[in-house]
Amino acid sequence: EPEVTQTPSHQVTQMGQEVILRCVPISNHLYFYWYRQILGQKVEFLVSFYNNEISEKSEIFDDQFSVERPDGSNFTLKIRSTKLEDSAMYFCASSLTPSADTQYFGPGTRLTVL
Amino acid sequence: AQSVTQLDSQVPVFEEAPVELRCNYSSSVSVYLFWYVQYPNQGLQLLLKYLSGSTLVKGINGFEAEFNKSQTSFHLRKPSVHISDTAEYFCAVKEYGNKLVFGAGTILRVKS
C-alpha cells in the first residue's frame, strides 16, 4: 500500500540554524500538508499546498517557515532560524483531493532545537 | 471557530472488554469528522470518517463511531478490544478548506 515517507526521523539542531524536513507524498496525490505536535499538545495544522502554491496556512506559519515542492516527488518544510519553541513532531500528509478526502500521514520527524 | 474535545486523556481497559472513546466538537456549520490512530513510532492512520448519510460509521479493525448532531459528538466504539489496539486515538474535524483540527488524543491501554 502506498505511504507517505518522511526524513529524517529525528533531527537535532542548534537554535538559530536552518532545518529542512523532507517528505515524499503518495505519488498520485495533489494536495500536501504539514502539521506539528509539540510534546503534550494537540496536532496543529501549519500549511496546505497545491499546484505549487500555498492554499491555506495557519497563524503559526510565519515568515520563518516555507514550503517547496522542488521536484516531482519531494515536499519540504524549511525553518529558517529555529527557536526552542519549534521543537515538535512534524507530520507531512497528502491527499488526492481536498475537502472530504482522506489525508494520509507520514510517520513524522521529531525536531529538537537546543 | 471549530474545536475538538476528547474527554479522556487515557482509557485503560481489559482485553475483550468493550470501549468507548469520547469526542465532542464545536462548529457552526456542517463538518466532516475523522478518527485517526497512531501506533508507536508510526504516522496517523485513518480509522473511519463521517462525511454525510448514515450516522453510524464503520471503520477498520472493528471500530465504529456514531455521529450525533444534536450532541455534537462523534464517539468511537469497539465491542471487544485486543492488546494490539493499544495506541493513541485522535478525533479530528474539518469545515471548509483543507485543514484538520485535532483533539488532544486519547491513549487506549489494553491490559491482559
mmCIF file of C-alpha atoms in Angstrom:
data_model
loop_
_atom_site.group_PDB
_atom_site.id
_atom_site.type_symbol
_atom_site.label_atom_id
_atom_site.label_comp_id
_atom_site.label_asym_id
_atom_site.label_seq_id
_atom_site.Cartn_x
_atom_site.Cartn_y
_atom_site.Cartn_z
ATOM 1 C CA GLU A 1 0.000 0.000 0.000
ATOM 2 C CA PRO A 2 1.358 3.446 -0.902
ATOM 3 C CA GLU A 3 2.501 5.525 2.046
ATOM 4 C CA VAL A 4 3.887 8.916 2.922
ATOM 5 C CA THR A 5 7.525 8.853 3.985
ATOM 6 C CA GLN A 6 9.491 11.445 5.935
ATOM 7 C CA THR A 7 13.177 12.016 6.550
ATOM 8 C CA PRO A 8 14.920 12.267 8.869
ATOM 9 C CA SER A 9 13.039 10.559 11.665
ATOM 10 C CA HIS A 10 14.846 12.699 14.222
ATOM 11 C CA GLN A 11 16.685 15.985 13.719
ATOM 12 C CA VAL A 12 18.673 17.797 16.376
ATOM 13 C CA THR A 13 19.763 21.363 15.677
ATOM 14 C CA GLN A 14 21.082 24.438 17.433
ATOM 15 C CA MET A 15 18.880 27.461 17.935
ATOM 16 C CA GLY A 16 19.184 29.852 15.011
ATOM 17 C CA GLN A 17 20.097 27.174 12.494
ATOM 18 C CA GLU A 18 18.092 26.382 9.384
ATOM 19 C CA VAL A 19 16.477 22.994 9.031
ATOM 20 C CA ILE A 20 14.760 21.286 6.125
ATOM 21 C CA LEU A 21 12.319 18.494 6.763
ATOM 22 C CA ARG A 22 11.616 16.229 3.838
ATOM 23 C CA CYS A 23 8.527 14.320 2.797
ATOM 24 C CA VAL A 24 7.637 12.094 -0.115
ATOM 25 C CA PRO A 25 3.837 12.158 -0.537
ATOM 26 C CA ILE A 26 1.838 9.397 -2.180
ATOM 27 C CA SER A 27 2.673 9.565 -5.858
ATOM 28 C CA ASN A 28 -0.694 10.469 -7.414
ATOM 29 C CA HIS A 29 -1.738 12.872 -4.663
ATOM 30 C CA LEU A 30 -2.086 16.531 -5.466
ATOM 31 C CA TYR A 31 -2.556 18.194 -2.062
ATOM 32 C CA PHE A 32 0.147 18.324 0.572
ATOM 33 C CA TYR A 33 0.131 19.385 4.189
ATOM 34 C CA TRP A 34 2.341 19.958 7.192
ATOM 35 C CA TYR A 35 1.171 19.597 10.767
ATOM 36 C CA ARG A 36 3.105 19.686 14.003
ATOM 37 C CA GLN A 37 2.639 18.383 17.513
ATOM 38 C CA ILE A 38 4.501 19.968 20.378
ATOM 39 C CA LEU A 39 5.038 17.445 23.157
ATOM 40 C CA GLY A 40 1.907 17.118 25.240
ATOM 41 C CA GLN A 41 -0.169 19.326 22.948
ATOM 42 C CA LYS A 42 -2.576 18.846 20.059
ATOM 43 C CA VAL A 43 -1.649 18.158 16.466
ATOM 44 C CA GLU A 44 -1.816 21.582 14.761
ATOM 45 C CA PHE A 45 -2.229 22.468 11.107
ATOM 46 C CA LEU A 46 0.596 24.504 9.606
ATOM 47 C CA VAL A 47 0.061 24.752 5.869
ATOM 48 C CA SER A 48 -1.512 23.186 2.800
ATOM 49 C CA PHE A 49 -0.029 23.273 -0.687
ATOM 50 C CA TYR A 50 -1.499 22.672 -4.123
ATOM 51 C CA ASN A 51 -0.330 23.383 -7.636
ATOM 52 C CA ASN A 52 2.936 24.866 -6.366
ATOM 53 C CA GLU A 53 1.205 27.372 -4.156
ATOM 54 C CA ILE A 54 0.210 27.641 -0.541
ATOM 55 C CA SER A 55 -3.557 27.220 -0.424
ATOM 56 C CA GLU A 56 -4.030 27.749 3.299
ATOM 57 C CA LYS A 57 -1.794 28.489 6.279
ATOM 58 C CA SER A 58 -2.208 28.926 9.989
ATOM 59 C CA GLU A 59 -1.047 31.724 12.241
ATOM 60 C CA ILE A 60 1.872 29.524 13.270
ATOM 61 C CA PHE A 61 3.204 29.508 9.721
ATOM 62 C CA ASP A 62 5.048 32.823 9.818
ATOM 63 C CA ASP A 63 7.928 34.153 7.725
ATOM 64 C CA GLN A 64 10.343 31.716 9.354
ATOM 65 C CA PHE A 65 8.595 28.841 7.600
ATOM 66 C CA SER A 66 8.481 27.984 3.923
ATOM 67 C CA VAL A 67 7.399 25.018 1.845
ATOM 68 C CA GLU A 68 8.526 23.820 -1.514
ATOM 69 C CA ARG A 69 7.994 21.024 -3.969
ATOM 70 C CA PRO A 70 11.451 21.022 -5.534
ATOM 71 C CA ASP A 71 10.787 18.104 -7.866
ATOM 72 C CA GLY A 72 8.011 15.702 -8.754
ATOM 73 C CA SER A 73 8.279 13.645 -5.604
ATOM 74 C CA ASN A 74 9.524 15.648 -2.622
ATOM 75 C CA PHE A 75 7.739 18.168 -0.448
ATOM 76 C CA THR A 76 9.841 20.110 2.039
ATOM 77 C CA LEU A 77 9.320 22.309 5.077
ATOM 78 C CA LYS A 78 12.090 24.786 5.828
ATOM 79 C CA ILE A 79 12.505 26.628 9.097
ATOM 80 C CA ARG A 80 14.968 29.461 8.515
ATOM 81 C CA SER A 81 16.121 30.260 12.034
ATOM 82 C CA THR A 82 14.957 27.710 14.537
ATOM 83 C CA LYS A 83 13.756 28.635 18.002
ATOM 84 C CA LEU A 84 13.472 26.477 21.084
ATOM 85 C CA GLU A 85 9.692 26.516 20.712
ATOM 86 C CA ASP A 86 9.966 24.921 17.262
ATOM 87 C CA SER A 87 10.821 21.635 18.960
ATOM 88 C CA ALA A 88 7.998 19.309 17.987
ATOM 89 C CA MET A 89 6.982 16.320 15.898
ATOM 90 C CA TYR A 90 6.319 17.445 12.337
ATOM 91 C CA PHE A 91 3.896 15.405 10.238
ATOM 92 C CA CYS A 92 3.560 15.543 6.487
ATOM 93 C CA ALA A 93 0.291 14.468 4.865
ATOM 94 C CA SER A 94 -1.114 14.196 1.366
ATOM 95 C CA SER A 95 -4.498 13.715 -0.258
ATOM 96 C CA LEU A 96 -5.815 13.165 -3.747
ATOM 97 C CA THR A 97 -8.383 15.923 -3.419
ATOM 98 C CA PRO A 98 -9.138 18.423 -0.674
ATOM 99 C CA SER A 99 -12.302 18.760 1.361
ATOM 100 C CA ALA A 100 -13.749 15.353 2.240
ATOM 101 C CA ASP A 101 -10.864 13.281 1.070
ATOM 102 C CA THR A 102 -8.675 11.378 3.494
ATOM 103 C CA GLN A 103 -5.343 12.905 4.391
ATOM 104 C CA TYR A 104 -2.641 10.243 4.621
ATOM 105 C CA PHE A 105 0.054 10.967 7.178
ATOM 106 C CA GLY A 106 3.720 10.135 7.340
ATOM 107 C CA PRO A 107 5.459 8.828 10.494
ATOM 108 C CA GLY A 108 6.760 12.252 11.447
ATOM 109 C CA THR A 109 10.096 13.945 12.049
ATOM 110 C CA ARG A 110 10.979 14.763 15.615
ATOM 111 C CA LEU A 111 12.769 18.114 15.655
ATOM 112 C CA THR A 112 14.765 19.013 18.746
ATOM 113 C CA VAL A 113 16.133 22.548 18.985
ATOM 114 C CA LEU A 114 18.873 23.045 21.581
ATOM 115 C CA ALA B 1 -14.101 28.531 15.259
ATOM 116 C CA GLN B 2 -14.056 24.786 15.198
ATOM 117 C CA SER B 3 -12.594 22.857 18.114
ATOM 118 C CA VAL B 4 -12.450 19.249 19.269
ATOM 119 C CA THR B 5 -12.516 17.946 22.819
ATOM 120 C CA GLN B 6 -11.506 14.431 23.677
ATOM 121 C CA LEU B 7 -12.819 13.929 27.146
ATOM 122 C CA ASP B 8 -10.385 11.250 28.306
ATOM 123 C CA SER B 9 -6.619 11.510 28.065
ATOM 124 C CA GLN B 10 -6.163 7.831 28.923
ATOM 125 C CA VAL B 11 -8.537 4.878 28.904
ATOM 126 C CA PRO B 12 -7.381 1.605 30.475
ATOM 127 C CA VAL B 13 -9.424 -1.460 29.579
ATOM 128 C CA PHE B 14 -9.056 -5.201 29.817
ATOM 129 C CA GLU B 15 -8.699 -7.329 26.721
ATOM 130 C CA GLU B 16 -12.031 -8.429 25.181
ATOM 131 C CA ALA B 17 -13.929 -5.698 27.032
ATOM 132 C CA PRO B 18 -15.874 -3.015 25.141
ATOM 133 C CA VAL B 19 -14.509 0.501 24.905
ATOM 134 C CA GLU B 20 -15.807 3.952 24.042
ATOM 135 C CA LEU B 21 -13.545 6.913 23.343
ATOM 136 C CA ARG B 22 -15.409 10.174 23.541
ATOM 137 C CA CYS B 23 -15.156 13.119 21.202
ATOM 138 C CA ASN B 24 -17.134 16.354 21.123
ATOM 139 C CA TYR B 25 -16.722 19.134 18.623
ATOM 140 C CA SER B 26 -17.887 22.679 18.218
ATOM 141 C CA SER B 27 -18.708 24.174 14.878
ATOM 142 C CA SER B 28 -21.343 26.465 13.490
ATOM 143 C CA VAL B 29 -21.543 24.694 10.140
ATOM 144 C CA SER B 30 -21.648 21.193 8.760
ATOM 145 C CA VAL B 31 -18.431 19.304 9.271
ATOM 146 C CA TYR B 32 -16.602 16.202 8.274
ATOM 147 C CA LEU B 33 -15.414 14.050 11.198
ATOM 148 C CA PHE B 34 -12.500 11.661 11.425
ATOM 149 C CA TRP B 35 -10.843 9.258 13.818
ATOM 150 C CA TYR B 36 -7.137 8.546 13.397
ATOM 151 C CA VAL B 37 -4.972 6.049 15.282
ATOM 152 C CA GLN B 38 -1.266 6.364 15.987
ATOM 153 C CA TYR B 39 0.717 3.272 16.916
ATOM 154 C CA PRO B 40 4.151 3.792 18.477
ATOM 155 C CA ASN B 41 6.695 5.250 16.042
ATOM 156 C CA GLN B 42 4.158 5.376 13.218
ATOM 157 C CA GLY B 43 2.145 8.061 11.474
ATOM 158 C CA LEU B 44 -1.532 8.816 11.875
ATOM 159 C CA GLN B 45 -3.701 6.166 10.222
ATOM 160 C CA LEU B 46 -7.342 6.780 9.342
ATOM 161 C CA LEU B 47 -9.754 4.553 11.261
ATOM 162 C CA LEU B 48 -13.007 5.939 9.897
ATOM 163 C CA LYS B 49 -14.715 9.097 8.728
ATOM 164 C CA TYR B 50 -18.156 10.647 8.637
ATOM 165 C CA LEU B 51 -18.992 12.758 5.607
ATOM 166 C CA SER B 52 -22.784 12.510 5.345
ATOM 167 C CA GLY B 53 -25.595 9.962 5.330
ATOM 168 C CA SER B 54 -25.844 7.212 7.928
ATOM 169 C CA THR B 55 -24.796 8.405 11.338
ATOM 170 C CA LEU B 56 -23.212 5.063 12.221
ATOM 171 C CA VAL B 57 -19.872 4.704 10.527
ATOM 172 C CA LYS B 58 -17.844 1.519 10.454
ATOM 173 C CA GLY B 59 -14.085 1.557 10.127
ATOM 174 C CA ILE B 60 -11.103 -0.705 10.136
ATOM 175 C CA ASN B 61 -10.147 -3.143 12.887
ATOM 176 C CA GLY B 62 -13.736 -3.495 14.125
ATOM 177 C CA PHE B 63 -14.140 0.125 15.212
ATOM 178 C CA GLU B 64 -17.282 2.156 14.647
ATOM 179 C CA ALA B 65 -18.419 5.657 15.517
ATOM 180 C CA GLU B 66 -21.753 7.393 15.741
ATOM 181 C CA PHE B 67 -22.327 10.964 14.682
ATOM 182 C CA ASN B 68 -24.780 12.778 16.929
ATOM 183 C CA LYS B 69 -25.525 16.222 15.579
ATOM 184 C CA SER B 70 -27.685 17.375 18.494
ATOM 185 C CA GLN B 71 -24.959 16.496 20.990
ATOM 186 C CA THR B 72 -22.129 17.450 18.610
ATOM 187 C CA SER B 73 -20.419 14.182 19.386
ATOM 188 C CA PHE B 74 -18.595 11.525 17.434
ATOM 189 C CA HIS B 75 -17.718 8.788 19.921
ATOM 190 C CA LEU B 76 -15.597 5.835 18.877
ATOM 191 C CA ARG B 77 -16.535 2.325 19.994
ATOM 192 C CA LYS B 78 -15.310 -1.221 19.767
ATOM 193 C CA PRO B 79 -17.257 -4.138 21.289
ATOM 194 C CA SER B 80 -14.171 -6.211 22.151
ATOM 195 C CA VAL B 81 -10.642 -4.831 22.248
ATOM 196 C CA HIS B 82 -7.354 -6.628 21.679
ATOM 197 C CA ILE B 83 -3.895 -5.974 23.036
ATOM 198 C CA SER B 84 -2.949 -4.767 19.552
ATOM 199 C CA ASP B 85 -5.457 -1.906 19.857
ATOM 200 C CA THR B 86 -3.151 -0.202 22.351
ATOM 201 C CA ALA B 87 -2.389 3.143 20.698
ATOM 202 C CA GLU B 88 -3.274 6.817 20.753
ATOM 203 C CA TYR B 89 -6.537 7.804 19.087
ATOM 204 C CA PHE B 90 -7.237 11.238 17.658
ATOM 205 C CA CYS B 91 -10.576 12.746 16.747
ATOM 206 C CA ALA B 92 -10.491 15.449 14.071
ATOM 207 C CA VAL B 93 -12.937 17.786 12.341
ATOM 208 C CA LYS B 94 -12.851 19.622 9.052
ATOM 209 C CA GLU B 95 -15.066 22.516 7.986
ATOM 210 C CA TYR B 96 -14.244 24.377 4.819
ATOM 211 C CA GLY B 97 -10.821 24.309 3.328
ATOM 212 C CA ASN B 98 -8.067 21.869 3.892
ATOM 213 C CA LYS B 99 -7.111 21.818 7.500
ATOM 214 C CA LEU B 100 -7.953 19.167 10.026
ATOM 215 C CA VAL B 101 -8.490 20.319 13.592
ATOM 216 C CA PHE B 102 -7.464 17.646 16.064
ATOM 217 C CA GLY B 103 -8.376 16.812 19.612
ATOM 218 C CA ALA B 104 -5.688 16.230 22.213
ATOM 219 C CA GLY B 105 -5.758 12.462 21.754
ATOM 220 C CA THR B 106 -6.784 9.527 23.949
ATOM 221 C CA ILE B 107 -4.324 6.815 24.871
ATOM 222 C CA LEU B 108 -6.038 3.446 24.900
ATOM 223 C CA ARG B 109 -4.210 0.919 27.091
ATOM 224 C CA VAL B 110 -5.440 -2.634 26.726
ATOM 225 C CA LYS B 111 -4.436 -4.918 29.567
ATOM 226 C CA SER B 112 -4.381 -8.698 29.588
#
